[in-house]
Amino acid sequence: DTYGFVSVKEPETPWYPAYEVRGEGVFLEFNSAAIDMWVQGNPMVTARARKIDVNYSITRLSEYNPRNLSPQFIFLHTLAHLLIRQMSFECGYTVASLRERSYYSSAENGKDMAGILIYTASGDSEGTLGGLVRQGRPDALPNVFRKAVESSLICSNDPVCISTEQGQGRDTLNLAACHACVLLPETSCEEFNVFLDRALITGTFEHGDIGFYSDWVSKYIEKV
């Protein structure tokens, strides 16, 4: 192999190796049509995602793993990070004990899906204490979700963090995302802490209306 990688299975076999873990998780399914409509109505959202996509296209990783980084995926991935950070305060697990997986695909690609899985993964019974599942119940999840979204409004590194235009982090593959607001331990992130932008959640200082939850947050703040 040109890149020094060896396949873990024979080319003709239809399976991949796997291992069994014990744990618990919370899966959130989103209205993909609503997310697509938000992207279509906000050219600035597409432009921000395009910056990350262009930065990725010039990395060596893109040579053997080409990808189309859509605004929808970046939105879901960033939201997953925010939820993990908030859930760690509520459920008793450390941030490093939680992991995320983002699911997004358009109908054009054969599958229409938009979801987030936050879970624990352990080879023993440590990941089955029930604290994470408890946060997914109707009496707890709305409060956790609201706090997670609100946390994207301000970062202790603002205005530097939110005003980043060219990118930051590894290979400049993040926009408004740093260790003070969105980043996780790398073992918790399936993408190694890249493809993140909290502006897609609640907007920027100059354009506070471009985030998916901008209207929701502004209405909540007015009530408070």
Tab-separated table of C-alpha atoms in Angstrom:
chain	number	residue	atom	x	y	z
A	1	ASP	CA	0.000	0.000	0.000
A	2	THR	CA	1.296	3.441	-0.953
A	3	TYR	CA	0.397	4.927	2.416
A	4	GLY	CA	1.660	2.053	4.557
A	5	PHE	CA	-1.783	0.784	5.617
A	6	VAL	CA	-2.729	-2.880	5.590
A	7	SER	CA	-6.332	-4.046	5.257
A	8	VAL	CA	-7.778	-5.826	8.290
A	9	LYS	CA	-9.730	-8.267	6.148
A	10	GLU	CA	-9.635	-10.055	2.822
A	11	PRO	CA	-11.125	-7.976	-0.017
A	12	GLU	CA	-13.809	-10.565	-0.808
A	13	THR	CA	-15.154	-10.941	2.755
A	14	PRO	CA	-18.280	-8.880	3.616
A	15	TRP	CA	-17.402	-8.361	7.297
A	16	TYR	CA	-15.064	-6.317	9.466
A	17	PRO	CA	-13.498	-7.306	12.802
A	18	ALA	CA	-15.320	-5.965	15.846
A	19	TYR	CA	-15.225	-6.183	19.620
A	20	GLU	CA	-18.002	-6.239	22.181
A	21	VAL	CA	-18.191	-3.546	24.826
A	22	ARG	CA	-20.482	-2.889	27.767
A	23	GLY	CA	-21.944	0.538	28.110
A	24	GLU	CA	-24.876	2.853	27.808
A	25	GLY	CA	-25.790	5.650	25.483
A	26	VAL	CA	-28.243	8.286	24.347
A	27	PHE	CA	-29.236	8.558	20.694
A	28	LEU	CA	-30.779	11.773	19.345
A	29	GLU	CA	-32.493	11.831	15.955
A	30	PHE	CA	-32.957	15.179	14.203
A	31	ASN	CA	-35.294	16.405	11.492
A	32	SER	CA	-32.944	16.314	8.509
A	33	ALA	CA	-35.363	18.356	6.392
A	34	ALA	CA	-35.265	21.201	8.936
A	35	ILE	CA	-31.462	21.149	8.989
A	36	ASP	CA	-31.297	21.157	5.183
A	37	MET	CA	-33.725	24.076	5.028
A	38	TRP	CA	-31.582	26.029	7.495
A	39	VAL	CA	-28.464	25.447	5.377
A	40	GLN	CA	-30.225	26.452	2.169
A	41	GLY	CA	-31.445	29.689	3.778
A	42	ASN	CA	-28.034	30.707	5.155
A	43	PRO	CA	-25.310	31.150	2.527
A	44	MET	CA	-22.876	32.183	5.273
A	45	VAL	CA	-23.269	28.767	6.900
A	46	THR	CA	-22.320	27.095	3.634
A	47	ALA	CA	-19.376	29.486	3.250
A	48	ARG	CA	-18.030	28.637	6.712
A	49	ALA	CA	-18.280	24.913	6.056
A	50	ARG	CA	-16.601	25.459	2.708
A	51	LYS	CA	-13.551	26.944	4.444
A	52	ILE	CA	-13.126	23.814	6.513
A	53	ASP	CA	-13.689	21.637	3.446
A	54	VAL	CA	-11.025	23.529	1.466
A	55	ASN	CA	-8.547	23.335	4.345
A	56	TYR	CA	-9.127	19.587	4.516
A	57	SER	CA	-8.682	19.140	0.770
A	58	ILE	CA	-5.053	20.310	0.973
A	59	THR	CA	-4.072	17.989	3.833
A	60	ARG	CA	-2.276	14.725	3.249
A	61	LEU	CA	-5.126	12.852	4.917
A	62	SER	CA	-7.500	13.912	2.128
A	63	GLU	CA	-5.302	12.163	-0.442
A	64	TYR	CA	-6.406	8.711	0.702
A	65	ASN	CA	-9.651	9.687	2.447
A	66	PRO	CA	-11.417	12.293	0.298
A	67	ARG	CA	-14.546	13.700	1.918
A	68	ASN	CA	-17.244	16.272	1.361
A	69	LEU	CA	-17.609	18.112	4.670
A	70	SER	CA	-21.158	19.440	4.651
A	71	PRO	CA	-22.550	22.140	6.977
A	72	GLN	CA	-25.026	19.552	8.260
A	73	PHE	CA	-22.284	17.198	9.405
A	74	ILE	CA	-20.225	19.980	11.008
A	75	PHE	CA	-23.338	21.173	12.849
A	76	LEU	CA	-24.146	17.698	14.225
A	77	HIS	CA	-20.537	17.004	15.140
A	78	THR	CA	-20.163	20.306	17.010
A	79	LEU	CA	-23.453	19.790	18.831
A	80	ALA	CA	-22.315	16.317	19.910
A	81	HIS	CA	-19.206	17.848	21.501
A	82	LEU	CA	-21.259	20.440	23.356
A	83	LEU	CA	-23.623	17.762	24.644
A	84	ILE	CA	-20.764	15.578	25.873
A	85	ARG	CA	-19.222	18.480	27.758
A	86	GLN	CA	-22.560	19.287	29.400
A	87	MET	CA	-23.541	15.690	30.112
A	88	SER	CA	-20.265	15.098	31.902
A	89	PHE	CA	-21.404	17.624	34.517
A	90	GLU	CA	-24.787	15.949	34.909
A	91	CYS	CA	-24.217	12.204	34.710
A	92	GLY	CA	-21.112	11.612	36.804
A	93	TYR	CA	-18.856	10.381	34.002
A	94	THR	CA	-15.731	12.316	33.088
A	95	VAL	CA	-15.543	13.797	29.602
A	96	ALA	CA	-12.906	11.222	28.683
A	97	SER	CA	-15.345	8.416	29.569
A	98	LEU	CA	-17.883	9.546	26.963
A	99	ARG	CA	-17.645	9.175	23.215
A	100	GLU	CA	-19.636	10.429	20.255
A	101	ARG	CA	-20.671	9.311	16.819
A	102	SER	CA	-22.385	11.559	14.314
A	103	TYR	CA	-24.655	10.187	11.604
A	104	TYR	CA	-25.481	12.290	8.583
A	105	SER	CA	-26.328	11.420	5.012
A	106	SER	CA	-28.605	13.022	2.456
A	107	ALA	CA	-31.269	11.255	0.429
A	108	GLU	CA	-29.114	11.916	-2.646
A	109	ASN	CA	-26.520	9.541	-1.205
A	110	GLY	CA	-29.085	6.801	-0.670
A	111	LYS	CA	-29.766	7.372	3.033
A	112	ASP	CA	-31.545	10.246	4.720
A	113	MET	CA	-30.315	10.437	8.301
A	114	ALA	CA	-29.267	12.967	10.924
A	115	GLY	CA	-28.426	11.760	14.400
A	116	ILE	CA	-25.999	11.805	17.306
A	117	LEU	CA	-24.991	8.930	19.574
A	118	ILE	CA	-23.308	9.724	22.883
A	119	TYR	CA	-22.145	6.621	24.695
A	120	THR	CA	-19.743	4.996	27.096
A	121	ALA	CA	-17.556	2.180	25.856
A	122	SER	CA	-15.732	-0.096	28.212
A	123	GLY	CA	-14.703	-3.726	28.335
A	124	ASP	CA	-16.006	-4.096	31.893
A	125	SER	CA	-19.068	-3.038	33.851
A	126	GLU	CA	-17.805	0.498	34.572
A	127	GLY	CA	-19.837	1.863	31.686
A	128	THR	CA	-23.179	0.518	32.922
A	129	LEU	CA	-23.898	2.713	35.931
A	130	GLY	CA	-27.033	4.239	34.400
A	131	GLY	CA	-26.108	7.897	34.805
A	132	LEU	CA	-25.917	8.618	31.095
A	133	VAL	CA	-29.210	6.926	30.246
A	134	ARG	CA	-30.841	8.927	33.039
A	135	GLN	CA	-29.903	12.149	31.217
A	136	GLY	CA	-31.784	10.946	28.142
A	137	ARG	CA	-35.158	10.826	29.908
A	138	PRO	CA	-37.815	13.488	29.186
A	139	ASP	CA	-37.459	15.160	32.568
A	140	ALA	CA	-33.681	15.650	32.178
A	141	LEU	CA	-32.736	15.869	28.500
A	142	PRO	CA	-34.397	19.239	27.664
A	143	ASN	CA	-32.463	20.977	30.431
A	144	VAL	CA	-29.182	19.329	29.438
A	145	PHE	CA	-29.769	20.180	25.787
A	146	ARG	CA	-30.572	23.824	26.561
A	147	LYS	CA	-27.437	24.263	28.671
A	148	ALA	CA	-25.296	22.640	25.983
A	149	VAL	CA	-26.615	24.981	23.285
A	150	GLU	CA	-26.257	28.042	25.514
A	151	SER	CA	-22.639	27.128	26.245
A	152	SER	CA	-21.792	27.801	22.598
A	153	LEU	CA	-22.699	31.481	22.946
A	154	ILE	CA	-19.585	32.540	24.816
A	155	CYS	CA	-16.059	31.158	25.032
A	156	SER	CA	-13.424	32.437	27.460
A	157	ASN	CA	-11.155	32.902	24.445
A	158	ASP	CA	-13.634	35.166	22.660
A	159	PRO	CA	-13.493	37.318	20.632
A	160	VAL	CA	-10.429	35.524	19.222
A	161	CYS	CA	-12.126	32.122	19.051
A	162	ILE	CA	-15.437	33.162	17.485
A	163	SER	CA	-13.781	35.616	15.092
A	164	THR	CA	-11.425	33.080	13.535
A	165	GLU	CA	-11.721	33.374	9.756
A	166	GLN	CA	-8.966	31.183	8.336
A	167	GLY	CA	-9.241	28.304	10.768
A	168	GLN	CA	-7.553	27.024	13.901
A	169	GLY	CA	-6.501	23.720	15.414
A	170	ARG	CA	-4.830	20.867	13.571
A	171	ASP	CA	-4.356	21.751	9.904
A	172	THR	CA	-6.762	24.698	10.513
A	173	LEU	CA	-9.695	22.258	10.319
A	174	ASN	CA	-11.798	24.095	12.918
A	175	LEU	CA	-13.296	27.560	12.912
A	176	ALA	CA	-14.929	28.713	16.181
A	177	ALA	CA	-13.743	25.828	18.353
A	178	CYS	CA	-10.989	25.658	20.950
A	179	HIS	CA	-10.149	23.836	24.184
A	180	ALA	CA	-12.116	26.357	26.226
A	181	CYS	CA	-15.431	25.759	24.463
A	182	VAL	CA	-15.837	22.731	22.172
A	183	LEU	CA	-12.804	20.442	22.007
A	184	LEU	CA	-12.812	17.097	23.826
A	185	PRO	CA	-10.134	14.584	24.796
A	186	GLU	CA	-9.181	13.032	21.469
A	187	THR	CA	-10.261	9.564	22.610
A	188	SER	CA	-13.817	10.933	22.891
A	189	CYS	CA	-14.022	12.276	19.333
A	190	GLU	CA	-14.337	10.084	16.268
A	191	GLU	CA	-12.798	12.853	14.129
A	192	PHE	CA	-9.822	13.678	16.390
A	193	ASN	CA	-11.108	17.140	17.352
A	194	VAL	CA	-11.517	18.610	13.886
A	195	PHE	CA	-14.491	19.695	11.700
A	196	LEU	CA	-15.980	21.882	14.445
A	197	ASP	CA	-17.603	25.325	14.410
A	198	ARG	CA	-19.891	26.535	17.196
A	199	ALA	CA	-21.026	29.454	15.020
A	200	LEU	CA	-23.296	26.914	13.312
A	201	ILE	CA	-25.058	26.401	16.635
A	202	THR	CA	-25.791	29.969	17.807
A	203	GLY	CA	-24.084	32.310	15.332
A	204	THR	CA	-21.250	34.814	15.675
A	205	PHE	CA	-21.031	38.241	17.307
A	206	GLU	CA	-21.506	39.949	13.942
A	207	HIS	CA	-24.055	37.488	12.587
A	208	GLY	CA	-25.950	36.120	15.546
A	209	ASP	CA	-28.798	34.820	13.400
A	210	ILE	CA	-26.962	32.226	11.290
A	211	GLY	CA	-26.895	29.454	13.902
A	212	PHE	CA	-29.443	26.660	13.777
A	213	TYR	CA	-30.528	27.491	17.332
A	214	SER	CA	-30.061	31.283	17.140
A	215	ASP	CA	-33.789	32.083	17.206
A	216	TRP	CA	-34.482	29.579	19.954
A	217	VAL	CA	-31.720	30.924	22.197
A	218	SER	CA	-32.656	34.568	21.627
A	219	LYS	CA	-36.299	33.865	22.537
A	220	TYR	CA	-35.245	32.010	25.666
A	221	ILE	CA	-32.937	34.825	26.763
A	222	GLU	CA	-35.731	37.371	26.255
A	223	LYS	CA	-38.027	35.360	28.536
A	224	VAL	CA	-35.334	35.132	31.205
